[in-house]
CSV table of C-alpha atoms and ligand atoms in Angstrom, one decimal:
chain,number,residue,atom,x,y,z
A,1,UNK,CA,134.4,110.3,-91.9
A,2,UNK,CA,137.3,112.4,-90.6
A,3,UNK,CA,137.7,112.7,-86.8
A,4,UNK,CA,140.3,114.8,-84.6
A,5,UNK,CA,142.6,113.7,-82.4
A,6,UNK,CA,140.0,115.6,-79.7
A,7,UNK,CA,137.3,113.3,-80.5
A,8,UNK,CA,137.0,109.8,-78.7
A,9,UNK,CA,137.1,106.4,-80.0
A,10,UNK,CA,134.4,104.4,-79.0
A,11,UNK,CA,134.9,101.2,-81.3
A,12,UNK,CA,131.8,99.1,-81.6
A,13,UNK,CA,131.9,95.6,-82.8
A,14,UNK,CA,129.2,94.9,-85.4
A,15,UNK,CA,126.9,91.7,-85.6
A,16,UNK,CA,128.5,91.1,-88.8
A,17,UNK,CA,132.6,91.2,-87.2
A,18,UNK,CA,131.6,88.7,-84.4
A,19,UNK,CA,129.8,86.6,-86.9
A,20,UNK,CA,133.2,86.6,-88.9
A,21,UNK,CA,134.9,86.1,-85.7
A,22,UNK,CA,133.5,83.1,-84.8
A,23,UNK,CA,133.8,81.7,-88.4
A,24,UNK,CA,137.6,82.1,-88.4
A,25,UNK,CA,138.3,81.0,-84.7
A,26,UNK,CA,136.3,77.6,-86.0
A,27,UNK,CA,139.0,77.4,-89.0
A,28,UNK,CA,142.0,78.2,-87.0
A,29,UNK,CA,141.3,75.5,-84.6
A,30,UNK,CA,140.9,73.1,-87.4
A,31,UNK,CA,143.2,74.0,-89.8
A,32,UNK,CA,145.6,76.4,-88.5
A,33,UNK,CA,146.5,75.6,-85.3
A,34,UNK,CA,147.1,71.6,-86.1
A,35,UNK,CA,149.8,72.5,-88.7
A,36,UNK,CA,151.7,75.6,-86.2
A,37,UNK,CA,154.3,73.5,-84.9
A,38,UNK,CA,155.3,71.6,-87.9
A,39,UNK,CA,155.4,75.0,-89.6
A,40,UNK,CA,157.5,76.4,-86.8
A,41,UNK,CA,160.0,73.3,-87.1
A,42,UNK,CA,160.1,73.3,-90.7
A,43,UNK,CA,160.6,76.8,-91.5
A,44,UNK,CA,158.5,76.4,-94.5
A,45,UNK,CA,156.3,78.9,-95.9
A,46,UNK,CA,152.4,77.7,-95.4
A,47,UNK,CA,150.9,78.1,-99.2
A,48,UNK,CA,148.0,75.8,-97.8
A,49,UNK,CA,147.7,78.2,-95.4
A,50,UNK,CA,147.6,81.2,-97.8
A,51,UNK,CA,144.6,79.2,-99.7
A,52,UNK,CA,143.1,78.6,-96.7
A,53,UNK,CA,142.5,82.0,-96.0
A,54,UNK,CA,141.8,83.3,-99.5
A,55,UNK,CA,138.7,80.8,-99.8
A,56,UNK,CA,137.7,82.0,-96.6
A,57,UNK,CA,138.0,85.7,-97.6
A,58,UNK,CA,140.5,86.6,-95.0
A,59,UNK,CA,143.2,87.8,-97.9
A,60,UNK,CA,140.3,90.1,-99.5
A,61,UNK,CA,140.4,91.9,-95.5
A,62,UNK,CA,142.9,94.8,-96.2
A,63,UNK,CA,141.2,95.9,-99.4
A,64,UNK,CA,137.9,98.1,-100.5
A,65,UNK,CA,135.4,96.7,-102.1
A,66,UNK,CA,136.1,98.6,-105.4
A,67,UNK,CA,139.6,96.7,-105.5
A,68,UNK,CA,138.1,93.1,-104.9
A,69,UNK,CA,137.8,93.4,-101.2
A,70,UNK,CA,136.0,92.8,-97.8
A,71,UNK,CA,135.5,97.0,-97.5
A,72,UNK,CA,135.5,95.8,-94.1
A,73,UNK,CA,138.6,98.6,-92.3
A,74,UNK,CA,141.0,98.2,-90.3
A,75,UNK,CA,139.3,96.5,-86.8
A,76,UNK,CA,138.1,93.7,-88.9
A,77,UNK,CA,140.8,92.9,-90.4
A,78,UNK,CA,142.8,93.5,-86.9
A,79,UNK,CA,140.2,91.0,-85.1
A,80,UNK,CA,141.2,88.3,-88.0
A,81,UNK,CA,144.8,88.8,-87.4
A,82,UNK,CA,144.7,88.2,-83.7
A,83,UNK,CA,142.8,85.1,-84.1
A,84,UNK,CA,145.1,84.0,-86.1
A,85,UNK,CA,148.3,84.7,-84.4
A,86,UNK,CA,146.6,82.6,-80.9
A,87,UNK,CA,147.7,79.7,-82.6
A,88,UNK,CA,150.4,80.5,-85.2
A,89,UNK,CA,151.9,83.9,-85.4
A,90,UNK,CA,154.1,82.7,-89.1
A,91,UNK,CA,150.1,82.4,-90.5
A,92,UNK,CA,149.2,85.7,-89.0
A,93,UNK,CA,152.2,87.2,-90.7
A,94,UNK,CA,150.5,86.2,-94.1
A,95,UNK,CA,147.6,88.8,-93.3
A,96,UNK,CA,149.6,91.4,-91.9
A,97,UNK,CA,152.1,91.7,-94.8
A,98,UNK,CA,149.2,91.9,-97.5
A,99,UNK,CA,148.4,95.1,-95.5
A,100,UNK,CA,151.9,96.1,-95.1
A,101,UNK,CA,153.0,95.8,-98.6
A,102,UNK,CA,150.0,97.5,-100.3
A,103,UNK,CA,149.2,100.4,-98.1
A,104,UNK,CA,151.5,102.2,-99.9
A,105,UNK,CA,149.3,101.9,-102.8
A,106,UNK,CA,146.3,101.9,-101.5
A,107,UNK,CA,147.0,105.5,-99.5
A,108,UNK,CA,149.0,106.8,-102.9
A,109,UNK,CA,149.1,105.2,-105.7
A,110,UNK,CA,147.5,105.9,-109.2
A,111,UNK,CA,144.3,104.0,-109.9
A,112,UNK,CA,146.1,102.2,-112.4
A,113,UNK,CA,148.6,100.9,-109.8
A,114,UNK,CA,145.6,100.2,-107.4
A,115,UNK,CA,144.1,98.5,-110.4
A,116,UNK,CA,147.5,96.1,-111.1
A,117,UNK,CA,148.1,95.7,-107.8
A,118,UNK,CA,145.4,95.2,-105.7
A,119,UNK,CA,142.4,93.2,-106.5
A,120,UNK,CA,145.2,90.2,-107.0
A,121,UNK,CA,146.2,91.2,-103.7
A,122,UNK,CA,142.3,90.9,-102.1
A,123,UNK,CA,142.3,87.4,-103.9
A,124,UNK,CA,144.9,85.9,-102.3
A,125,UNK,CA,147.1,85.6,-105.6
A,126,UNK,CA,149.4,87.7,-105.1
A,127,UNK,CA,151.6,88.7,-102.1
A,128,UNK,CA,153.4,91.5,-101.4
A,129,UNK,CA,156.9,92.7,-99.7
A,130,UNK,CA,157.8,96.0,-98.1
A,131,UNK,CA,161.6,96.8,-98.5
A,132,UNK,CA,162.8,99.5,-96.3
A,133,UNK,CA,165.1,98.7,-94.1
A,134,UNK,CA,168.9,97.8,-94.8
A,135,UNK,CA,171.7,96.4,-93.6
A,136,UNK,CA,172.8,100.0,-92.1
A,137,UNK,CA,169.3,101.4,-91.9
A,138,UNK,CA,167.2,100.2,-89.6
A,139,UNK,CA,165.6,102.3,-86.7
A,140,UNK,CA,166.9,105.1,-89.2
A,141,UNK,CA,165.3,104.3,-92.6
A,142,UNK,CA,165.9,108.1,-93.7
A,143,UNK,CA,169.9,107.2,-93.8
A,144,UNK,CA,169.3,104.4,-96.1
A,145,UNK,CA,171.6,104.0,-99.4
A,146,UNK,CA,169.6,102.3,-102.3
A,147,UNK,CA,169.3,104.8,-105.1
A,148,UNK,CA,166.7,105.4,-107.9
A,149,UNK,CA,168.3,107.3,-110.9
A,150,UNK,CA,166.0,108.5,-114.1
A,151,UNK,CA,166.7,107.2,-117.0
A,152,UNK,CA,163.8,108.6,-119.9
A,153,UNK,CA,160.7,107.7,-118.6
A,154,UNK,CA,162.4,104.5,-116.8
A,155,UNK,CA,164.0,104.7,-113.4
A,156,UNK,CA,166.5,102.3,-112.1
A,157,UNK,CA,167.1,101.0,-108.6
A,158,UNK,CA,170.2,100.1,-106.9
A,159,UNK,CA,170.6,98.7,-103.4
A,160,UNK,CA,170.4,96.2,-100.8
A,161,UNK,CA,167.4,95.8,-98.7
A,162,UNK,CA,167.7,93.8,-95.2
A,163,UNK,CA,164.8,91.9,-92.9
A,164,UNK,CA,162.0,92.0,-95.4
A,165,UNK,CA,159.4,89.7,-95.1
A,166,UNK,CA,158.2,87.7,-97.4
A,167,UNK,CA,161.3,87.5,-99.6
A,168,UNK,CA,161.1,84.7,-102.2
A,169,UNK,CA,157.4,84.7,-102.3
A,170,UNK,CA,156.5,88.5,-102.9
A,171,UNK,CA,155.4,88.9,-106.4
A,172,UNK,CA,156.7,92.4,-105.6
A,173,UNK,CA,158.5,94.5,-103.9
A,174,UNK,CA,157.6,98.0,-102.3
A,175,UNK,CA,161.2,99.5,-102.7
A,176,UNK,CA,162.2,102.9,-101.5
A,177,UNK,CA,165.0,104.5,-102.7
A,178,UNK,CA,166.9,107.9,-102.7
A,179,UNK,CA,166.0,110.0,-105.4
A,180,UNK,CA,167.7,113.5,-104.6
A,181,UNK,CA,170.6,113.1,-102.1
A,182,UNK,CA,170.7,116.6,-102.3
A,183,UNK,CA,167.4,117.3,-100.1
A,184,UNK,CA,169.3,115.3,-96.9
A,185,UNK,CA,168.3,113.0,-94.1
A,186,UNK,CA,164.9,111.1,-94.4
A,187,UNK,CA,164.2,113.5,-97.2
A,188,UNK,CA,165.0,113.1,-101.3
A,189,UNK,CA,163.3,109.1,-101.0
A,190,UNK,CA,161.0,108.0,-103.1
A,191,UNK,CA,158.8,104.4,-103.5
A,192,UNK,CA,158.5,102.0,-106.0
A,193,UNK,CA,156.6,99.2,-107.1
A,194,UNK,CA,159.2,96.5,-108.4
A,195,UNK,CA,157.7,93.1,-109.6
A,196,UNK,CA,159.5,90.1,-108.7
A,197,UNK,CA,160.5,89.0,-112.2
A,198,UNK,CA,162.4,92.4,-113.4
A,199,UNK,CA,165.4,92.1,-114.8
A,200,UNK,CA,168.5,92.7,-111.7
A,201,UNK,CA,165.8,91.6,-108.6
A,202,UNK,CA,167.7,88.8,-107.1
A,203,UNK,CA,166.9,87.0,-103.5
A,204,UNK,CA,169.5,87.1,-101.3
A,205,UNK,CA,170.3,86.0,-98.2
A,206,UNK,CA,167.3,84.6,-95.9
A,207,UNK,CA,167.9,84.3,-92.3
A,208,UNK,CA,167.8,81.6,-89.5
A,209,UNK,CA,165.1,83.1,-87.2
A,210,UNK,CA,164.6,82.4,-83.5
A,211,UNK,CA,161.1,82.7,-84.0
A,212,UNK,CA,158.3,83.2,-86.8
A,213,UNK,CA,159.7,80.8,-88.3
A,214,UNK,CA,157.3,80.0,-91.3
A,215,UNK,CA,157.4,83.4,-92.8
A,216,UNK,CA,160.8,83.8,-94.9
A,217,UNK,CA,162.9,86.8,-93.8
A,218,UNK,CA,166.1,88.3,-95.7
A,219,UNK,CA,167.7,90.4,-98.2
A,220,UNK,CA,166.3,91.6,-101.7
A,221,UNK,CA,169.0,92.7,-104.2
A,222,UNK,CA,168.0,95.7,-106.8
A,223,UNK,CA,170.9,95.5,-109.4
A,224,UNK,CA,170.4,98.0,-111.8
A,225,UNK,CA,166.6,97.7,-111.7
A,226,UNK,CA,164.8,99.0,-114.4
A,227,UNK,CA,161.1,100.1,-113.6
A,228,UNK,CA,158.3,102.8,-115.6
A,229,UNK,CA,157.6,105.2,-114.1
A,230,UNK,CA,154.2,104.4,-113.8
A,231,UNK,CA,155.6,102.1,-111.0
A,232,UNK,CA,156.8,105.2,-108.9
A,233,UNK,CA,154.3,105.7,-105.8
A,234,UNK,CA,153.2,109.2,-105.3
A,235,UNK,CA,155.3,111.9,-105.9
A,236,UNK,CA,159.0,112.1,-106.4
A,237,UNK,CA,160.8,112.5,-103.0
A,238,UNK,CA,158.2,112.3,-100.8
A,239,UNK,CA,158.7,108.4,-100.5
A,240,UNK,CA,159.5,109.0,-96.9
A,241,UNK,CA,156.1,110.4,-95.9
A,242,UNK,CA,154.9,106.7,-97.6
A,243,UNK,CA,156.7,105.4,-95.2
A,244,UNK,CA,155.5,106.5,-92.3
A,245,UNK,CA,151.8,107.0,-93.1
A,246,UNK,CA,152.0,103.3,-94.0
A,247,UNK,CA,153.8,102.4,-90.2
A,248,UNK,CA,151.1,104.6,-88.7
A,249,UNK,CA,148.6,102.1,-89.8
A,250,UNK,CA,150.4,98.8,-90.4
A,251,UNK,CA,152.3,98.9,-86.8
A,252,UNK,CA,148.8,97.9,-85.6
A,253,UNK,CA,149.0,94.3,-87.2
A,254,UNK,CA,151.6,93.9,-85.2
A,255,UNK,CA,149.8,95.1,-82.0
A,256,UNK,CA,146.8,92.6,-83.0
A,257,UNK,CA,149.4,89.4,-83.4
A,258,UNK,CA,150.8,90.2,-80.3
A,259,UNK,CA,147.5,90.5,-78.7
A,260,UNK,CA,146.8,87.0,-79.9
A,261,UNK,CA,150.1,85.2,-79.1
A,262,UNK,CA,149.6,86.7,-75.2
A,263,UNK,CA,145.9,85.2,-75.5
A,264,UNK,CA,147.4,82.0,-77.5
A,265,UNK,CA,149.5,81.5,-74.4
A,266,UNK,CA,147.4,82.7,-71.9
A,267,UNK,CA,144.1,80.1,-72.8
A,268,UNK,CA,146.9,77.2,-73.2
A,269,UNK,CA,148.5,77.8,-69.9
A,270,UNK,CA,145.0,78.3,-68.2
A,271,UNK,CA,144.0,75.1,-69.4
A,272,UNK,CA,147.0,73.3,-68.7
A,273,UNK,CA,146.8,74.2,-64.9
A,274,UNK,CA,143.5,72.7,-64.5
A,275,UNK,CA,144.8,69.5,-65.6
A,276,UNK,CA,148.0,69.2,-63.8
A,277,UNK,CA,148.2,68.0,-60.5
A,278,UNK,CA,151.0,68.2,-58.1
A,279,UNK,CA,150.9,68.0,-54.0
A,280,UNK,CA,147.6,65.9,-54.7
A,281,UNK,CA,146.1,69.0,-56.3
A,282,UNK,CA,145.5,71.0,-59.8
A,283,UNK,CA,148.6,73.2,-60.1
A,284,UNK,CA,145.2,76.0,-61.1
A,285,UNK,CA,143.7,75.6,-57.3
A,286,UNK,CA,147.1,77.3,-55.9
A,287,UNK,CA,147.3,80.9,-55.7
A,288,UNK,CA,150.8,81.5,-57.1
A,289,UNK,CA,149.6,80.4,-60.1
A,290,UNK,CA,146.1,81.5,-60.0
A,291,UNK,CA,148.0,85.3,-59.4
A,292,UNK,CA,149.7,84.8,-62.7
A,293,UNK,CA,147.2,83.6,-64.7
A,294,UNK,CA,144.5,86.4,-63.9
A,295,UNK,CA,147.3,88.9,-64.5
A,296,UNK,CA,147.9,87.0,-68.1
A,297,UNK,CA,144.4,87.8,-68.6
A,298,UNK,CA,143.6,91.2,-67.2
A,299,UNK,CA,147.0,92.5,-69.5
A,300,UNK,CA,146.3,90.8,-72.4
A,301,UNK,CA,142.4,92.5,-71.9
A,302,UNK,CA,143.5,96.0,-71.5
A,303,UNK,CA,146.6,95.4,-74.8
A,304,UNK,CA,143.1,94.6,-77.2
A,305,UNK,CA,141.2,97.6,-75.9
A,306,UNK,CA,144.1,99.4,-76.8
A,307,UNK,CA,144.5,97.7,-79.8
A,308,UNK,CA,140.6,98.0,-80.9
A,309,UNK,CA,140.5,101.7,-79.9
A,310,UNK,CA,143.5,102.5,-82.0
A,311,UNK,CA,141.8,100.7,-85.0
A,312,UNK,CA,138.7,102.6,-84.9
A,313,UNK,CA,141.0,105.5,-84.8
A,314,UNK,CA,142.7,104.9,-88.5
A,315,UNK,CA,139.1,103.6,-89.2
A,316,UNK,CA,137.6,107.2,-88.3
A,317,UNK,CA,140.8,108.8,-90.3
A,318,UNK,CA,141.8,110.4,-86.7
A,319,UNK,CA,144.8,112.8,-86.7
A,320,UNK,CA,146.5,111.2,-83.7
A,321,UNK,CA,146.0,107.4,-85.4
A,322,UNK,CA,149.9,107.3,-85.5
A,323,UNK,CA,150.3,108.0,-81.8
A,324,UNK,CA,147.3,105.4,-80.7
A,325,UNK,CA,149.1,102.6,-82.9
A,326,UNK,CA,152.6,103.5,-81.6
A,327,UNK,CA,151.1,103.1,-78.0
A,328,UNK,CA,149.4,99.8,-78.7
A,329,UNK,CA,152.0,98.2,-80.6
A,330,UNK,CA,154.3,99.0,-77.3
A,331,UNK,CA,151.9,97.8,-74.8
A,332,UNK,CA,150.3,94.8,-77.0
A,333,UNK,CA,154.0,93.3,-77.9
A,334,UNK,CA,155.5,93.6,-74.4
A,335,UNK,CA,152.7,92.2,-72.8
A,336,UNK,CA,153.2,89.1,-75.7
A,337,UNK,CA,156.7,89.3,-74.7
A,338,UNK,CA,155.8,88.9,-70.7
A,339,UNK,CA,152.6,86.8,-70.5
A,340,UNK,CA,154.4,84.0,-73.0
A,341,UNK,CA,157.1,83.9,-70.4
A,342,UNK,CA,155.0,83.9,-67.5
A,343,UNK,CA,152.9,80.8,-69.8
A,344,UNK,CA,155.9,78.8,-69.9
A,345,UNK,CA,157.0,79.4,-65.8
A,346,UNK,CA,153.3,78.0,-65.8
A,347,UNK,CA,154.3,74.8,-67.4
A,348,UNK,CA,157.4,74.4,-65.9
A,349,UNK,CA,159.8,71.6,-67.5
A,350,UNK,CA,157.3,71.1,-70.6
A,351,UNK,CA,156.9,74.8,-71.0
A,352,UNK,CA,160.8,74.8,-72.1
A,353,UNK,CA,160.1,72.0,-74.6
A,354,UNK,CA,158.9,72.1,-78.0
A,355,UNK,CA,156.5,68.8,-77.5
A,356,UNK,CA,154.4,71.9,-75.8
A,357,UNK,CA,153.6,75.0,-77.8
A,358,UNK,CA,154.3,78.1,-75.5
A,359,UNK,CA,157.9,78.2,-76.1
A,360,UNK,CA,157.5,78.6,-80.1
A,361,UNK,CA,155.1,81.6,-78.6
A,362,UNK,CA,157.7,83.0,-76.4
A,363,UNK,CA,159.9,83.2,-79.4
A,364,UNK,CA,157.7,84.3,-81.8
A,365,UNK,CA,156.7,87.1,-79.3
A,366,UNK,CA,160.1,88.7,-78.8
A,367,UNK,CA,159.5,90.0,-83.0
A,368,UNK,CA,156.6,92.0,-81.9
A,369,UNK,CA,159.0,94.0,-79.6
A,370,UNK,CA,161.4,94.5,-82.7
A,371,UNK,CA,159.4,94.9,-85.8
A,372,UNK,CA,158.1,97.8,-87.6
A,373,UNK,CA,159.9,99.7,-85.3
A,374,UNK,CA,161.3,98.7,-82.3
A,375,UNK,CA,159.5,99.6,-79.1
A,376,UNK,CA,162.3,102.4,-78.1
A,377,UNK,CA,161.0,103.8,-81.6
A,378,UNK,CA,157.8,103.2,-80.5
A,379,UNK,CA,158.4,105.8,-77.6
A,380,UNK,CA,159.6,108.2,-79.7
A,381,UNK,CA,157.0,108.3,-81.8
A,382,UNK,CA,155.1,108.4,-79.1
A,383,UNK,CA,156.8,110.9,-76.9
A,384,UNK,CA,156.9,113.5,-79.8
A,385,UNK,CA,152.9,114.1,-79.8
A,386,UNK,CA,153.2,115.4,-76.1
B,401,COS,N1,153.4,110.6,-91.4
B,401,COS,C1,153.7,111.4,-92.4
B,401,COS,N2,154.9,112.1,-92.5
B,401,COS,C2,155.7,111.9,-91.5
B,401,COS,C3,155.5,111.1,-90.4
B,401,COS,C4,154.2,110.4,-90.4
B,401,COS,N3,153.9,109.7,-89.4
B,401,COS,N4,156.6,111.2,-89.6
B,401,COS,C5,157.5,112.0,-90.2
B,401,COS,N5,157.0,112.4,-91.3
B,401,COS,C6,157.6,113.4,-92.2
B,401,COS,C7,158.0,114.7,-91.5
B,401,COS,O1,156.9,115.6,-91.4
B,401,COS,C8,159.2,115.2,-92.3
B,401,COS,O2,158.6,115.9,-93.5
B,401,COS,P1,159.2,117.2,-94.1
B,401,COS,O3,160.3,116.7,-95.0
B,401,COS,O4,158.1,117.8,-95.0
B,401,COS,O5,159.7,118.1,-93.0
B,401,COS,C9,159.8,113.9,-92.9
B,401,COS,O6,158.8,112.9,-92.8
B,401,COS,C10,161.0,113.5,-92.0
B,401,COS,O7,160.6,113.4,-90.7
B,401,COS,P2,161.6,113.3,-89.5
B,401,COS,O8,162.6,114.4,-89.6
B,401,COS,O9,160.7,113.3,-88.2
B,401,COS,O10,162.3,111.9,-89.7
B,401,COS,P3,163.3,111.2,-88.7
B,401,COS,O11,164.5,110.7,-89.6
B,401,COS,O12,163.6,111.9,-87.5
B,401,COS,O13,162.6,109.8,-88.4
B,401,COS,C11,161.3,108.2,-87.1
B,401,COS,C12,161.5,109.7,-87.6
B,401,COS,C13,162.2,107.8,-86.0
B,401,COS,C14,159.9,108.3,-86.6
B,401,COS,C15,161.4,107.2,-88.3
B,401,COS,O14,162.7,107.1,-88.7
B,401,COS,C16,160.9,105.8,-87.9
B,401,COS,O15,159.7,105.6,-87.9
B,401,COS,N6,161.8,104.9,-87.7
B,401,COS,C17,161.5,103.5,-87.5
B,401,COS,C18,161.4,102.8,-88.8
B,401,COS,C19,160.7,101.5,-88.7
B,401,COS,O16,159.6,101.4,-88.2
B,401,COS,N7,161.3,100.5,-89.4
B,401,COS,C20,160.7,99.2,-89.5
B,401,COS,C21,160.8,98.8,-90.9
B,401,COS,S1,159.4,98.1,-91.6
B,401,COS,S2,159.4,96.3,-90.8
């Protein structure tokens, strides 16, 4: 179904959704949640985690049927994320990168790359990375340097990538490269598949993170990588167009896991002002904090109808999708940003300390600001539709 950017988005939540909803809250709170702060203290990537949710079906979420998955869109898999992320944004970063890194493919690759690629995606045995940002392109991925030269039916890929998830446990890589400097700015780029074990991939640098902590971060290195070119995504030099229909869609996992952190922190700081007493009293029976708390609430609320209404946009194939994602990852990750700091003002001394858990939020919330396009990118985006 195609819809317009005229048409509304009522979003509906099927029987089926809230049945799966309730079936992954029950394993977060026993399995996820219980292992978020080691995770966040350890730095370690959570494989059990990863297992976890491909016996449960969550990894099969991004994918159609035909490619071994749930067929299930984009507000399903949305829903999954943001439980996830109300107790460990680093797990919820496992779900959002299999969409992330295989969009690409899935909105324009061959079938035989859909084939390779995905169903060992929708199983949960492979992961994936997306590599477009560098060291001196960030905000401005159409000034990036890497370069793809033919060579026979071969092309080979040269470059530094920088802040890509998932780097050291991709299986591969989603790297876009310049293929015609001669076409200019954010034009000439084109996107590969490159597997982890080619000849020249190397793992660089990984980075010391303030906060989502369990999900590795750094810098791929494509030395005179040699791919087919059967690995080439869509059509020569329009790599940039990959891009950005892949943001348009993905930038909404990010909007979902900061839609659970500010619900993460807002539950934990509700439930922490009934319990504590001070003047004689729960801290919840004064009004300073009762104005805070139903503030939490009433954001976070109005960030997930954004959020759900922007899904059931790319859903309903919507031209104005990339708007409606742009405007709820803006307003989903700044209220993640505010309502975690306003959940550790809430707990006072123990909010600062890492015995309690809404300071590992606050941190892992300040990414949802930056990520797949920082929020002042966001407004561009955004600001360009009107
Ligand atoms: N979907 C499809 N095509 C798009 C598009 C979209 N959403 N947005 C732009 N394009 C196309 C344009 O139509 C243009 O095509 P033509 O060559 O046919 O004219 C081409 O891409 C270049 O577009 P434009 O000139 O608008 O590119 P800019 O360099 O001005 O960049 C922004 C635009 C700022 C939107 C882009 O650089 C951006 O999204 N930056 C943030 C990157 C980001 O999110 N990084 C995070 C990394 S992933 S963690």
């Amino acid at each position: 179904m195609t819809a317009t950017a005229d048409e509304p988005a009522p979003y509906a939540i099927p029987e089926e959704f809230s049945d799966f909803r309730e079936a992954i809250r029950k394993m977060v709170v026993e399995r996820v949640a219980p292992r978020a702060a080691e995770i966040d203290e350890t730095a370690e990537y959570p494989r059990d985690i990863r297992e976890l949710f491909g016996s449960h079906d969550l990894m099969g979420l991004p994918f159609e049927a035909e490619h071994g998955g749930t067929g299930t869109g984009t507000l399903m898999l949305n829903i999954a994320v943001e439980e996830v992320a109300k107790a460990c944004a680093s797990s919820a970063l496992i779900l959002m990168i299999q969409e992330l890194g295989t969009l690409p493919i899935k909105l324009f690759g061959t079938e035989e790359l859909k084939q390779r690629f995905l169903p060992r995606c929708a199983s949960g045995e492979w992961s994936p990375a997306f590599a477009l940002s560098e060291p001196d392109a960030g905000s401005d991925p159409g000034g990036m340097r890497t370069r793809a030269v033919r060579d026979g039916a071969d092309w080979v890929i040269e470059g530094t990538k920088n802040w890509i998830t998932n780097l050291g446990v991709a299986d591969f890589y989603i790297c876009f490269a310049i293929t015609d400097p001669e076409q200019g700015h954010s034009r000439g780029i084109s996107a590969f598949v490159v597997e982890a074990e080619r000849e020249g991939f190397a793992v660089g640098k990984l980075e010391h993170k303030m906060g989502i902590r369990g999900s590795p971060t750094g810098q791929p290195i494509f030395d005179n990588v040699r791919v087919p070119g059967e690995n080439l995504i869509g059509e020569v030099n329009q790599g940039f167009k990959v891009a950005m229909a892949t943001l348009d869609r993905s930038r909404l996992g990010v909007a979902a896991q900061a839609v659970g952190i500010a619900q993460g922190a807002t539950d934990y700081a509700a439930a922490y002002a009934r319990e504590r007493r001070q003047f004689g009293k729960p801290i919840a029976s004064f009004q300073g904090i009762q104005f805070k708390l139903a503030d939490m609430e009433s954001r976070t609320a109005a960030a997930r109808e954004l959020l759900y209404s922007a899904c059931s946009k790319v859903d309903a194939g919507a031209t104005d999708m990339g708007k409606y994602s742009a405007m709820a990852k803006l307003i989903a990750s700044d209220t993640a940003m505010w309502a975690t700091t306003e959940a550790v003002q809430v707990l006072g001394g123990y909010g600062y300390v890492s015995e309690y858990p809404v300071e590992r939020m606050m941190r892992d919330a300040k990414i949802t600001q930056i990520y797949e396009g920082t929020n002042e990118i966001q407004r561009l985006v955004i600001a360009r539709t009107m």
